mmCIF file with all atom_site columns, C-alpha atoms in Angstrom:
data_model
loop_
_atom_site.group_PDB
_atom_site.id
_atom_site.type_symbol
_atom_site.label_atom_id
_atom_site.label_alt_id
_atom_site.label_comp_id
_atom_site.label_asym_id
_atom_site.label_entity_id
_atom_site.label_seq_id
_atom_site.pdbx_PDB_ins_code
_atom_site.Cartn_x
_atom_site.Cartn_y
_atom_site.Cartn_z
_atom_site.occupancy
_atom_site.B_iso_or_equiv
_atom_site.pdbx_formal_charge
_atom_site.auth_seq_id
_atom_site.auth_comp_id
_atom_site.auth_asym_id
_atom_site.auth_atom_id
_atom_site.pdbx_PDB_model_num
ATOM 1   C CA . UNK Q 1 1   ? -13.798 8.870   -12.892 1.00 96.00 ? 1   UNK Q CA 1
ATOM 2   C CA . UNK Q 1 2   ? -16.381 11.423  -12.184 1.00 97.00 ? 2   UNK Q CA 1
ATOM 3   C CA . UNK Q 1 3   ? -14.830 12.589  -8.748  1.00 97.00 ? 3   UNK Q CA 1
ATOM 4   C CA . UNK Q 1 4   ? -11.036 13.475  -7.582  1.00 98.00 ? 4   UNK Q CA 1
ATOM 5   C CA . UNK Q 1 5   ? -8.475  11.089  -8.919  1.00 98.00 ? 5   UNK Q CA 1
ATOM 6   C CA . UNK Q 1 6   ? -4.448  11.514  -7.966  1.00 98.00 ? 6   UNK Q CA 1
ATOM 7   C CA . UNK Q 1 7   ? -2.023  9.091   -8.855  1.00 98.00 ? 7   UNK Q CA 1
ATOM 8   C CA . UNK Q 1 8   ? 1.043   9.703   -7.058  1.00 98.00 ? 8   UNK Q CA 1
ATOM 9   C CA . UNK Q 1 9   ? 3.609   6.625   -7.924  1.00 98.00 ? 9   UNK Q CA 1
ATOM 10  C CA . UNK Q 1 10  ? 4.389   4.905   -11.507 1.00 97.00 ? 10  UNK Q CA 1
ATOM 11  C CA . UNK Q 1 11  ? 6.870   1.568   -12.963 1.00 97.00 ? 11  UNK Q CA 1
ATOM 12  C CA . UNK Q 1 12  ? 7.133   -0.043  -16.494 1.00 97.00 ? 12  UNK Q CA 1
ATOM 13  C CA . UNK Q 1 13  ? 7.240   -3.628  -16.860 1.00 95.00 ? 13  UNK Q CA 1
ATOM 14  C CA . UNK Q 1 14  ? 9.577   -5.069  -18.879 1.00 93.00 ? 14  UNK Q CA 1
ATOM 15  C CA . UNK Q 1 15  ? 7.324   -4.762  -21.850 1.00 94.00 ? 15  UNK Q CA 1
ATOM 16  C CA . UNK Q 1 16  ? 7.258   -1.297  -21.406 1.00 96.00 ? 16  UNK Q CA 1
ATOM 17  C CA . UNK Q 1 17  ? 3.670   -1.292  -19.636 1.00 97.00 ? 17  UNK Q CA 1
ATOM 18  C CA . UNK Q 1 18  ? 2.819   1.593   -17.356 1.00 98.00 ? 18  UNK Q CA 1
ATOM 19  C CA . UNK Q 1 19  ? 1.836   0.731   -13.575 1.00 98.00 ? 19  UNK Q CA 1
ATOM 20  C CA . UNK Q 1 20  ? 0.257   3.529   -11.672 1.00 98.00 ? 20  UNK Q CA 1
ATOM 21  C CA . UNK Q 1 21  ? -1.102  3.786   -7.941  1.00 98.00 ? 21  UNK Q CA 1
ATOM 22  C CA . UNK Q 1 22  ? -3.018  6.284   -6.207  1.00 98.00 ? 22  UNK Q CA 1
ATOM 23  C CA . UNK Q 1 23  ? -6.476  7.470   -4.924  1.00 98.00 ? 23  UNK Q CA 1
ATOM 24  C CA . UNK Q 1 24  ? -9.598  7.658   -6.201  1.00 98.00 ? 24  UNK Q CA 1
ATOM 25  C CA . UNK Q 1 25  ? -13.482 9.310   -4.266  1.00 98.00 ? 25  UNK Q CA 1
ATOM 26  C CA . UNK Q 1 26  ? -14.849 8.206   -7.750  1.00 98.00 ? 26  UNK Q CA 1
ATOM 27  C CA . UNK Q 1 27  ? -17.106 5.616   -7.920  1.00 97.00 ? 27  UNK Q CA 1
ATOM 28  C CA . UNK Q 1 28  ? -17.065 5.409   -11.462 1.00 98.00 ? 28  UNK Q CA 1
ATOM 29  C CA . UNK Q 1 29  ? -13.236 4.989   -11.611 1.00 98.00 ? 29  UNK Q CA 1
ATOM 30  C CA . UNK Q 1 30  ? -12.440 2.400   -14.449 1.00 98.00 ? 30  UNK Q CA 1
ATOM 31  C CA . UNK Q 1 31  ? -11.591 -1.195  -13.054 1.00 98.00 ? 31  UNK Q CA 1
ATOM 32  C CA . UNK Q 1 32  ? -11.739 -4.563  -15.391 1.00 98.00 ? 32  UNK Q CA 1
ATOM 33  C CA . UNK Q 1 33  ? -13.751 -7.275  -14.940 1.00 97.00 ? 33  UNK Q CA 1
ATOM 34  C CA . UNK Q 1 34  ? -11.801 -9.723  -13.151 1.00 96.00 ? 34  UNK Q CA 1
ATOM 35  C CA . UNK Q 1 35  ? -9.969  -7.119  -10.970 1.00 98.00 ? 35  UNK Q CA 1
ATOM 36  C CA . UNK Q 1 36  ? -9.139  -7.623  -7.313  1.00 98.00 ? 36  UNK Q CA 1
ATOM 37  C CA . UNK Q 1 37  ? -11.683 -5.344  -6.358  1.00 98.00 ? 37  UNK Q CA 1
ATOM 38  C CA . UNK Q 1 38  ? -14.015 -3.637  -8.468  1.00 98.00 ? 38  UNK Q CA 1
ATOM 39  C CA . UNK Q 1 39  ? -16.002 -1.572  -5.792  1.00 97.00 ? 39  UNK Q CA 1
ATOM 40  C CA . UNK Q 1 40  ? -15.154 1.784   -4.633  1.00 97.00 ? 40  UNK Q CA 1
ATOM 41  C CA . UNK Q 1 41  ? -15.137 1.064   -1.162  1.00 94.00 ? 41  UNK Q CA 1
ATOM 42  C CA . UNK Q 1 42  ? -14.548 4.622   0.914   1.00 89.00 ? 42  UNK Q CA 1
ATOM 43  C CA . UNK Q 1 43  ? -14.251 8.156   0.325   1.00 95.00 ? 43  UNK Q CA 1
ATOM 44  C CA . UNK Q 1 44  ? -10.844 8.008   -0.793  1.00 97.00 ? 44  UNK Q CA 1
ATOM 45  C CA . UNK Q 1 45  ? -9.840  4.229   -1.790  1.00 98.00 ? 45  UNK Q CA 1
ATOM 46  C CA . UNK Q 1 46  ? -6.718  3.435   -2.909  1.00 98.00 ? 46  UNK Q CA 1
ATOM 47  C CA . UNK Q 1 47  ? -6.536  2.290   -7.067  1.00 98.00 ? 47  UNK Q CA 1
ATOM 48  C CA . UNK Q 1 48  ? -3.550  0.051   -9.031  1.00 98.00 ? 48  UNK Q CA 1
ATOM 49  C CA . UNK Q 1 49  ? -4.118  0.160   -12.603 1.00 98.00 ? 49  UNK Q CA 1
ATOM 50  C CA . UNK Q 1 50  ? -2.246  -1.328  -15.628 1.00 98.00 ? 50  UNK Q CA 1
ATOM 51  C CA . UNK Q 1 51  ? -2.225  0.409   -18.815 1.00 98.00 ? 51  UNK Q CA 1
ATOM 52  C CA . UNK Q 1 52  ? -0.117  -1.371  -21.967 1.00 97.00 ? 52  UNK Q CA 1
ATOM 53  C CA . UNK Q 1 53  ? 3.030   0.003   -23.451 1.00 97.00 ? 53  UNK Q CA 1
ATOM 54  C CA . UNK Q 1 54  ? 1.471   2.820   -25.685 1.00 96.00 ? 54  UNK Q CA 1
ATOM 55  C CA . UNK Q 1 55  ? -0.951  3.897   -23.013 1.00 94.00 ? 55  UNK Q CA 1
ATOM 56  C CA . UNK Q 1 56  ? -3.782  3.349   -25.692 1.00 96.00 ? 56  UNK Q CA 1
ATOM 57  C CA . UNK Q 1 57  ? -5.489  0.162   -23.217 1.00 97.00 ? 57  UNK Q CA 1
ATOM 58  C CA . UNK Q 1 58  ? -6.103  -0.594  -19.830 1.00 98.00 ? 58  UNK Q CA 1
ATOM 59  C CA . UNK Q 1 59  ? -4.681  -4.104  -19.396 1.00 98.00 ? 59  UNK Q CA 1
ATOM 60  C CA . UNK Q 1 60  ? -6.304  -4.166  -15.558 1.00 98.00 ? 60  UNK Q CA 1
ATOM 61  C CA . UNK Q 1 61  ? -7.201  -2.116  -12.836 1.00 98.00 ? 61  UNK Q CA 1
ATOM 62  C CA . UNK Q 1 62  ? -8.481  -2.480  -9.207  1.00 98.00 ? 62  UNK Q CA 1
ATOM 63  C CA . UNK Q 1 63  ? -9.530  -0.648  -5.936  1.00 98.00 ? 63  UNK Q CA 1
ATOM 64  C CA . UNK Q 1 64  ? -7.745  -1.308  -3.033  1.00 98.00 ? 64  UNK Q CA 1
ATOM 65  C CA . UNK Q 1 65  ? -8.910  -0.036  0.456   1.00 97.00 ? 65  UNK Q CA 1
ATOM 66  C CA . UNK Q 1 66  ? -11.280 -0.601  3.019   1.00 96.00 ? 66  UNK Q CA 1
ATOM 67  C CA . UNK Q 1 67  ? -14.865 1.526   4.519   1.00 96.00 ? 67  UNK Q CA 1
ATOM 68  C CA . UNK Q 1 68  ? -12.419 4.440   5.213   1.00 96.00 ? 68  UNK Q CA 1
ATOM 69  C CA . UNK Q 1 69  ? -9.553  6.770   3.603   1.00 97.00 ? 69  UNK Q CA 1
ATOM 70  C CA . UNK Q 1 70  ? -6.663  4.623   1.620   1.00 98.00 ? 70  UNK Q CA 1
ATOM 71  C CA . UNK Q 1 71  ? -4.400  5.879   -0.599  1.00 98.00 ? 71  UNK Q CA 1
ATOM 72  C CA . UNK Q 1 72  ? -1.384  4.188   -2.585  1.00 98.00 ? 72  UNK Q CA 1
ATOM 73  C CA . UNK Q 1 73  ? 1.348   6.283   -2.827  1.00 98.00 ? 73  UNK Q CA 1
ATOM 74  C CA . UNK Q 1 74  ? 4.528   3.975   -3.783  1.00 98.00 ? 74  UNK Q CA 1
ATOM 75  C CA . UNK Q 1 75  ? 5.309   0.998   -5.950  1.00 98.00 ? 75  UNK Q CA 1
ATOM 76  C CA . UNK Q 1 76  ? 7.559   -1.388  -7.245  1.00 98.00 ? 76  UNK Q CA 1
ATOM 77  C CA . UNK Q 1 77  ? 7.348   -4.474  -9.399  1.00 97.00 ? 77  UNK Q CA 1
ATOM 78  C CA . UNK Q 1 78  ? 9.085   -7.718  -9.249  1.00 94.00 ? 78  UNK Q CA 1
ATOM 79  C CA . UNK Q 1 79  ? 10.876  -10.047 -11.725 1.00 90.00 ? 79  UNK Q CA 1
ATOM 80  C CA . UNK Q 1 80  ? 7.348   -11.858 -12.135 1.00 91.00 ? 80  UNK Q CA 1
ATOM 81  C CA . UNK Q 1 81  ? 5.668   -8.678  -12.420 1.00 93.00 ? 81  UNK Q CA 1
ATOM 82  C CA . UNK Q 1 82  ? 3.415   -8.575  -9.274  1.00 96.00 ? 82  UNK Q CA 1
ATOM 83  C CA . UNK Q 1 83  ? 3.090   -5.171  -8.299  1.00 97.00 ? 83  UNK Q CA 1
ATOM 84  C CA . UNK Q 1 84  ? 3.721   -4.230  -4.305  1.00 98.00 ? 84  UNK Q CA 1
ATOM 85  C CA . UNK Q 1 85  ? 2.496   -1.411  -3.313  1.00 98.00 ? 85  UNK Q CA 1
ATOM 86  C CA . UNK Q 1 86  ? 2.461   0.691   -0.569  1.00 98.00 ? 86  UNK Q CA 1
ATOM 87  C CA . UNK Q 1 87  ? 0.108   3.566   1.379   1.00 98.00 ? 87  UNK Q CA 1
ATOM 88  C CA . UNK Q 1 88  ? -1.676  4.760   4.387   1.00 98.00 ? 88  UNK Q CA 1
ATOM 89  C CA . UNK Q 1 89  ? -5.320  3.591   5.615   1.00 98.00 ? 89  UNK Q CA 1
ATOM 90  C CA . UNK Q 1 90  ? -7.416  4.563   8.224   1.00 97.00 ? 90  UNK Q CA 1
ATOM 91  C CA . UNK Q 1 91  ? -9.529  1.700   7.806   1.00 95.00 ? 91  UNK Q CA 1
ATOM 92  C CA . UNK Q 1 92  ? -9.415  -0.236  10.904  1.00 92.00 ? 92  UNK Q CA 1
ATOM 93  C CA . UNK Q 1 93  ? -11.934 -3.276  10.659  1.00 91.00 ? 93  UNK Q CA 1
ATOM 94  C CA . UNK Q 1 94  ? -12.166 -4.024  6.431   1.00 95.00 ? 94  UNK Q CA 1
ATOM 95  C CA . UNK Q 1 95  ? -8.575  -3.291  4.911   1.00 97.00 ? 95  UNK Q CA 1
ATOM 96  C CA . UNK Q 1 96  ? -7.964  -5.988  3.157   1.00 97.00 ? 96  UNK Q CA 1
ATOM 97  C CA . UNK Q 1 97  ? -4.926  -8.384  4.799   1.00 97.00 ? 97  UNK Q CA 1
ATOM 98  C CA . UNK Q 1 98  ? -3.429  -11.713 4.114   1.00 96.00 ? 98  UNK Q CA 1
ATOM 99  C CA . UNK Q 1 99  ? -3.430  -14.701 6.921   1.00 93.00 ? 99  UNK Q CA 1
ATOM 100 C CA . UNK Q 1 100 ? 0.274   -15.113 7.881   1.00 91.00 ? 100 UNK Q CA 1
ATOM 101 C CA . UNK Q 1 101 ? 1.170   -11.283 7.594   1.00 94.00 ? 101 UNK Q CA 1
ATOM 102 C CA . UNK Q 1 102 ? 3.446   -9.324  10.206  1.00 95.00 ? 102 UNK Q CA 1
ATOM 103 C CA . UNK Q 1 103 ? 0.151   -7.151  11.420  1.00 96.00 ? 103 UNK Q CA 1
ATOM 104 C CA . UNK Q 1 104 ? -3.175  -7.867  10.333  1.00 96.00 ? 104 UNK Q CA 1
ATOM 105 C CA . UNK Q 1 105 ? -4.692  -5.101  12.868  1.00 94.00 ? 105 UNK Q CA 1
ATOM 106 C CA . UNK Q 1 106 ? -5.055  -1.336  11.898  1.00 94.00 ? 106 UNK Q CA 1
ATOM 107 C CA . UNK Q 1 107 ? -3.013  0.000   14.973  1.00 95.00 ? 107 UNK Q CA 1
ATOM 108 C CA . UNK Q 1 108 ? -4.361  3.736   15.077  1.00 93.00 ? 108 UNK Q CA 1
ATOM 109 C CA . UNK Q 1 109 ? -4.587  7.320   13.004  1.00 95.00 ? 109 UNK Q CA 1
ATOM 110 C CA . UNK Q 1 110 ? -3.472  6.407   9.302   1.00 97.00 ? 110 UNK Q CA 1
ATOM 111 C CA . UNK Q 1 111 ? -1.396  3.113   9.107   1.00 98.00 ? 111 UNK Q CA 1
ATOM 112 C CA . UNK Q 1 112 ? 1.164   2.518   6.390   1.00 98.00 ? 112 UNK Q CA 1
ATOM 113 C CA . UNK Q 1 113 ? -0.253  -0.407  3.913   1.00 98.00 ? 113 UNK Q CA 1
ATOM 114 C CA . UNK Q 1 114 ? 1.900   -2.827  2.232   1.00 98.00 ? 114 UNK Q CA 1
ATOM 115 C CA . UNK Q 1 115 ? 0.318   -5.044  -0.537  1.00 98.00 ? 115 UNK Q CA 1
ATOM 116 C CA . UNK Q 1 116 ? 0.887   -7.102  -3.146  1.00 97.00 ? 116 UNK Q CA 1
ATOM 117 C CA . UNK Q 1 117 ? -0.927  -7.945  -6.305  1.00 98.00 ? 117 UNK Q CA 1
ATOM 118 C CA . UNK Q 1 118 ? -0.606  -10.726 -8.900  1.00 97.00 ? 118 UNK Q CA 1
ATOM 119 C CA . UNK Q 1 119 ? 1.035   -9.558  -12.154 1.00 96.00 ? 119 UNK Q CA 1
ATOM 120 C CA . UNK Q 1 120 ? -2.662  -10.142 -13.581 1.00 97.00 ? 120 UNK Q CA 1
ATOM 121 C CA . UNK Q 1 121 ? -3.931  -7.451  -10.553 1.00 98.00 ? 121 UNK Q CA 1
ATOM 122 C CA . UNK Q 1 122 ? -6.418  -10.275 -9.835  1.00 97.00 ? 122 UNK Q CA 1
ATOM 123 C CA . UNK Q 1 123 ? -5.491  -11.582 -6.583  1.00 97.00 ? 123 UNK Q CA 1
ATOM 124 C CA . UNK Q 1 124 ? -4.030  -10.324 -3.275  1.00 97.00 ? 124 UNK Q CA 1
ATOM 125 C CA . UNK Q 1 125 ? -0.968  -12.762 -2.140  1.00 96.00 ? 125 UNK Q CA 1
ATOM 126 C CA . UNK Q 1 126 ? -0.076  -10.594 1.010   1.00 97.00 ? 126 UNK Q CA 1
ATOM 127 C CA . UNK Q 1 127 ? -0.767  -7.260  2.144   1.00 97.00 ? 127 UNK Q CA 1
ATOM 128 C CA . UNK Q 1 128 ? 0.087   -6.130  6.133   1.00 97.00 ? 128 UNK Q CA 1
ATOM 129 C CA . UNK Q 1 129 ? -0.579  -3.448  8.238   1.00 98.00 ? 129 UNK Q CA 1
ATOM 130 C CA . UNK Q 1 130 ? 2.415   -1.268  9.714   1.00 98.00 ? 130 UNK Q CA 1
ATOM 131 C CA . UNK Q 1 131 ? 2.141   1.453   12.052  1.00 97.00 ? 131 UNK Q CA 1
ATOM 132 C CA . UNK Q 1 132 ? 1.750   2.319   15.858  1.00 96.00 ? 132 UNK Q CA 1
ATOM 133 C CA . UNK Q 1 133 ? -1.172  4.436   17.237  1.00 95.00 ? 133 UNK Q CA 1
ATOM 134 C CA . UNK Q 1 134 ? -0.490  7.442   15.380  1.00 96.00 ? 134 UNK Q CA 1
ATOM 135 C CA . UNK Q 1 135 ? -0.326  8.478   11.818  1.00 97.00 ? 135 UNK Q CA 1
ATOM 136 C CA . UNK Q 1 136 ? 2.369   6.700   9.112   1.00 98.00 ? 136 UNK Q CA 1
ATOM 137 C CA . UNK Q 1 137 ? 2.725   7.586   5.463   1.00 98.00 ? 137 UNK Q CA 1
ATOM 138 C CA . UNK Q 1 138 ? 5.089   5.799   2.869   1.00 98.00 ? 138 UNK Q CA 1
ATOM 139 C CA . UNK Q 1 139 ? 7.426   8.062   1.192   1.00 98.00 ? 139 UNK Q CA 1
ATOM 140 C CA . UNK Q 1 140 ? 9.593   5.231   -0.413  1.00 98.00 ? 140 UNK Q CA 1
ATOM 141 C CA . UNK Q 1 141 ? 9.398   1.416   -1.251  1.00 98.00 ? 141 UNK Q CA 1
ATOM 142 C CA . UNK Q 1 142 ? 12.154  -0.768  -2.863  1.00 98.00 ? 142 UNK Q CA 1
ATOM 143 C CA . UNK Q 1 143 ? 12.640  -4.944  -3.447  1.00 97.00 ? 143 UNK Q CA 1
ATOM 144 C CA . UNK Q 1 144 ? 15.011  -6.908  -2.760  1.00 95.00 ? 144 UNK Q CA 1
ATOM 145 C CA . UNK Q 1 145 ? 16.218  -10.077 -4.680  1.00 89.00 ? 145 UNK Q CA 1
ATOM 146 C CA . UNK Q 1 146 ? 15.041  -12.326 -1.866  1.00 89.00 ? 146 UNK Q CA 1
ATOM 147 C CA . UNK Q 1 147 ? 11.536  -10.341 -2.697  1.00 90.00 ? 147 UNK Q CA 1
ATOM 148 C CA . UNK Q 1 148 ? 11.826  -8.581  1.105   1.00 95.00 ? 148 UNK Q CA 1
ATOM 149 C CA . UNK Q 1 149 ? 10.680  -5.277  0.952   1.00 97.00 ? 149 UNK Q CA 1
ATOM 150 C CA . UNK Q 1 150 ? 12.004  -2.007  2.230   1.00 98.00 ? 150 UNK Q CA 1
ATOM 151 C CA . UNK Q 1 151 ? 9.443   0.734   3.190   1.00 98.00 ? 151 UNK Q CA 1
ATOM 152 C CA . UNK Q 1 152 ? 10.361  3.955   4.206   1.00 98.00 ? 152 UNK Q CA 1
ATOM 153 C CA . UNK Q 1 153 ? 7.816   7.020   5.575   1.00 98.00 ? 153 UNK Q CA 1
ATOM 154 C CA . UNK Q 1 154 ? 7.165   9.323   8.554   1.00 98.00 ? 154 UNK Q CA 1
ATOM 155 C CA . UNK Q 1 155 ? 5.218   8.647   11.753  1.00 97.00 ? 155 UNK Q CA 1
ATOM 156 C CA . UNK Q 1 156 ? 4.027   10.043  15.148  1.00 96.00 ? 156 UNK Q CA 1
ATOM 157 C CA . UNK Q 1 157 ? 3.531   7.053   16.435  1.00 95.00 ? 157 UNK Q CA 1
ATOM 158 C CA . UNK Q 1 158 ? 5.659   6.393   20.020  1.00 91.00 ? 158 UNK Q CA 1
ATOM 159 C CA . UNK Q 1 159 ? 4.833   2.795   19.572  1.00 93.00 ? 159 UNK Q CA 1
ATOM 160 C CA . UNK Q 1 160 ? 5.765   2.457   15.752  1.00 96.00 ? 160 UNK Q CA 1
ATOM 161 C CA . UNK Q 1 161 ? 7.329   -0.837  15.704  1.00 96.00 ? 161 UNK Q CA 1
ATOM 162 C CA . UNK Q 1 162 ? 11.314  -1.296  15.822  1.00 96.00 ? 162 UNK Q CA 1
ATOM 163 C CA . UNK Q 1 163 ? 13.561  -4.311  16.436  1.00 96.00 ? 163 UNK Q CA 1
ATOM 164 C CA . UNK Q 1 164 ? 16.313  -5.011  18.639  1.00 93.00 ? 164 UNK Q CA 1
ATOM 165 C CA . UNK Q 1 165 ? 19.115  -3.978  17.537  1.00 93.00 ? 165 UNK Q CA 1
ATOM 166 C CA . UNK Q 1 166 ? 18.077  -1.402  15.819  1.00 95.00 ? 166 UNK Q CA 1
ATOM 167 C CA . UNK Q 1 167 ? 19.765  1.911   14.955  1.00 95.00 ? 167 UNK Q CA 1
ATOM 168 C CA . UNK Q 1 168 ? 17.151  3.880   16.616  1.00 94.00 ? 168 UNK Q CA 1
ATOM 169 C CA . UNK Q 1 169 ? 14.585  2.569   18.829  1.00 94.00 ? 169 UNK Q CA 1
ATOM 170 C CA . UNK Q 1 170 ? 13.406  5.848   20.197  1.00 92.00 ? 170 UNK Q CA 1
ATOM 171 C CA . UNK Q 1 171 ? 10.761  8.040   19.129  1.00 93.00 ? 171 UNK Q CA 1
ATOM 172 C CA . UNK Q 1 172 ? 12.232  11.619  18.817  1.00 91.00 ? 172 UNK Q CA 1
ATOM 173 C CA . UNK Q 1 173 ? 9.642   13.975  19.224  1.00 85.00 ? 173 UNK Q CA 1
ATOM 174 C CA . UNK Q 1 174 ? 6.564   15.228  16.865  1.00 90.00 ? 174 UNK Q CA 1
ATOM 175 C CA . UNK Q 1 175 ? 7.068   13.104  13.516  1.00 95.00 ? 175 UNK Q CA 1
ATOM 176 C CA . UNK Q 1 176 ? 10.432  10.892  12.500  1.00 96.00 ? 176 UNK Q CA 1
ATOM 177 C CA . UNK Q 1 177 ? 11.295  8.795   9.858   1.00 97.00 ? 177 UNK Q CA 1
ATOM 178 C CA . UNK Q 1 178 ? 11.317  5.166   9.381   1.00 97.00 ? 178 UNK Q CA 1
ATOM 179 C CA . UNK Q 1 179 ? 12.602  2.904   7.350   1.00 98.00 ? 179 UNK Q CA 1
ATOM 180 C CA . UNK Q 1 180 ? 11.307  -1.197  7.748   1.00 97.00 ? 180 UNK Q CA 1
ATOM 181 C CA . UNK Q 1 181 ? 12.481  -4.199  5.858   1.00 97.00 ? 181 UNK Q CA 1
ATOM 182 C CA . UNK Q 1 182 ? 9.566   -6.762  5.751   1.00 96.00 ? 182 UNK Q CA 1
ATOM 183 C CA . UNK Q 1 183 ? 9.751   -10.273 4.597   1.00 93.00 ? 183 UNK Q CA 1
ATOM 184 C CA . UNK Q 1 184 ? 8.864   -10.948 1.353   1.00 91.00 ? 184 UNK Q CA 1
ATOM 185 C CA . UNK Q 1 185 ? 4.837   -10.542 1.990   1.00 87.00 ? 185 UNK Q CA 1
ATOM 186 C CA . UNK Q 1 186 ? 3.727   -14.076 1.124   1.00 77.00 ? 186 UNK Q CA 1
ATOM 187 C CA . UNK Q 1 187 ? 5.414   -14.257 4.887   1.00 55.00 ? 187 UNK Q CA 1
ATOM 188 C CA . UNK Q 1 188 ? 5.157   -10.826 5.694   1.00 47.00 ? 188 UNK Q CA 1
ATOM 189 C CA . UNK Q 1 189 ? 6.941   -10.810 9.019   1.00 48.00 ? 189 UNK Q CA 1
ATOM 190 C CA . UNK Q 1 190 ? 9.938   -8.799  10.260  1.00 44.00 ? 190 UNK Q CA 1
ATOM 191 C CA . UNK Q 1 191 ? 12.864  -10.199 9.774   1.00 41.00 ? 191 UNK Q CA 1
ATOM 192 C CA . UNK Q 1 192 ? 15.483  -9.821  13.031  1.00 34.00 ? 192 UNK Q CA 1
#
């Protein structure tokens, strides 16, 4: 668009389509008619696009994000081609989130985002908040066959979320990592 675009995570389909997340403060950015979400909706908003296998079309493309900051940083498709995605928001009343996911409340700061899109980018299945009252960023996102999800990032939050059991329950000081396995987000909630 007109503005700053980054995009900061990629996939190929099995076609050999190109998937690529990011952020857009572009208005303007290019999104397709039956998108998700075709309006820019903050000063940074988070963007999923779909170009085909030579790069020479956009096949779809969609904003994702809420009045304030978003930004998708990681990806990952599954065997049906839905793309999850994951960032950081500071949008705390409008980011968009699915009935039935782990956390449908911003918690503080910038929360980690995880979302999921139809293989058409149309639609929004699930998509949950994760974070404590601090800041979280995604720094890695993988599926599993069972279509959980594994997210991994830094925080500052005391409160980030953790489950019994759990290696480390303990915040450590200043900023630590975290890594969170999430249901498959249809059911977004932590598995124990």
């Amino acid at each position: 668009g007109s503005s700053a675009d980054r995009a900061y995570a990629l996939a190929l389909d099995a076609s050999g389509a190109v998937v690529v997340s990011g952020g857009t403060r572009s208005s303007n950015f290019p999104t397709t008619p039956l998108a998700y979400d075709t309006t820019h909706n903050g000063y940074w908003d988070a963007f999923v696009a779909k170009l085909n296998a030579s790069g020479g079309a956009l096949v779809w493309s969609t904003f994702l994000g809420g009045t304030l900051d978003a930004r998708a940083y990681v990806l990952a498709l599954d065997a049906a081609g839905s793309v999850v995605v994951g960032g950081e928001t500071a949008s705390f009343f409008d980011f968009p989130t699915t009935a039935g996911a782990y956390d449908t409340t911003q918690n503080g700061g910038f929360d980690v985002f995880v979302a999921q899109l139809s293989p058409s980018g149309s639609a929004l299945p699930g998509s949950t908040f994760l974070g404590g009252a601090g800041d979280e960023s995604p720094t890695g996102l993988a599926l599993i066959a069972s279509g959980a999800v594994v997210v991994s990032g830094h925080t500052n939050s005391s409160g980030f979320p953790t489950t019994g059991g759990a290696y480390d329950t303990t915040f450590n000081l200043s900023t630590d990592a975290f890594i969170a396995k999430l249901a498959p987000l249809t059911n977004s909630r932590l598995p124990r």
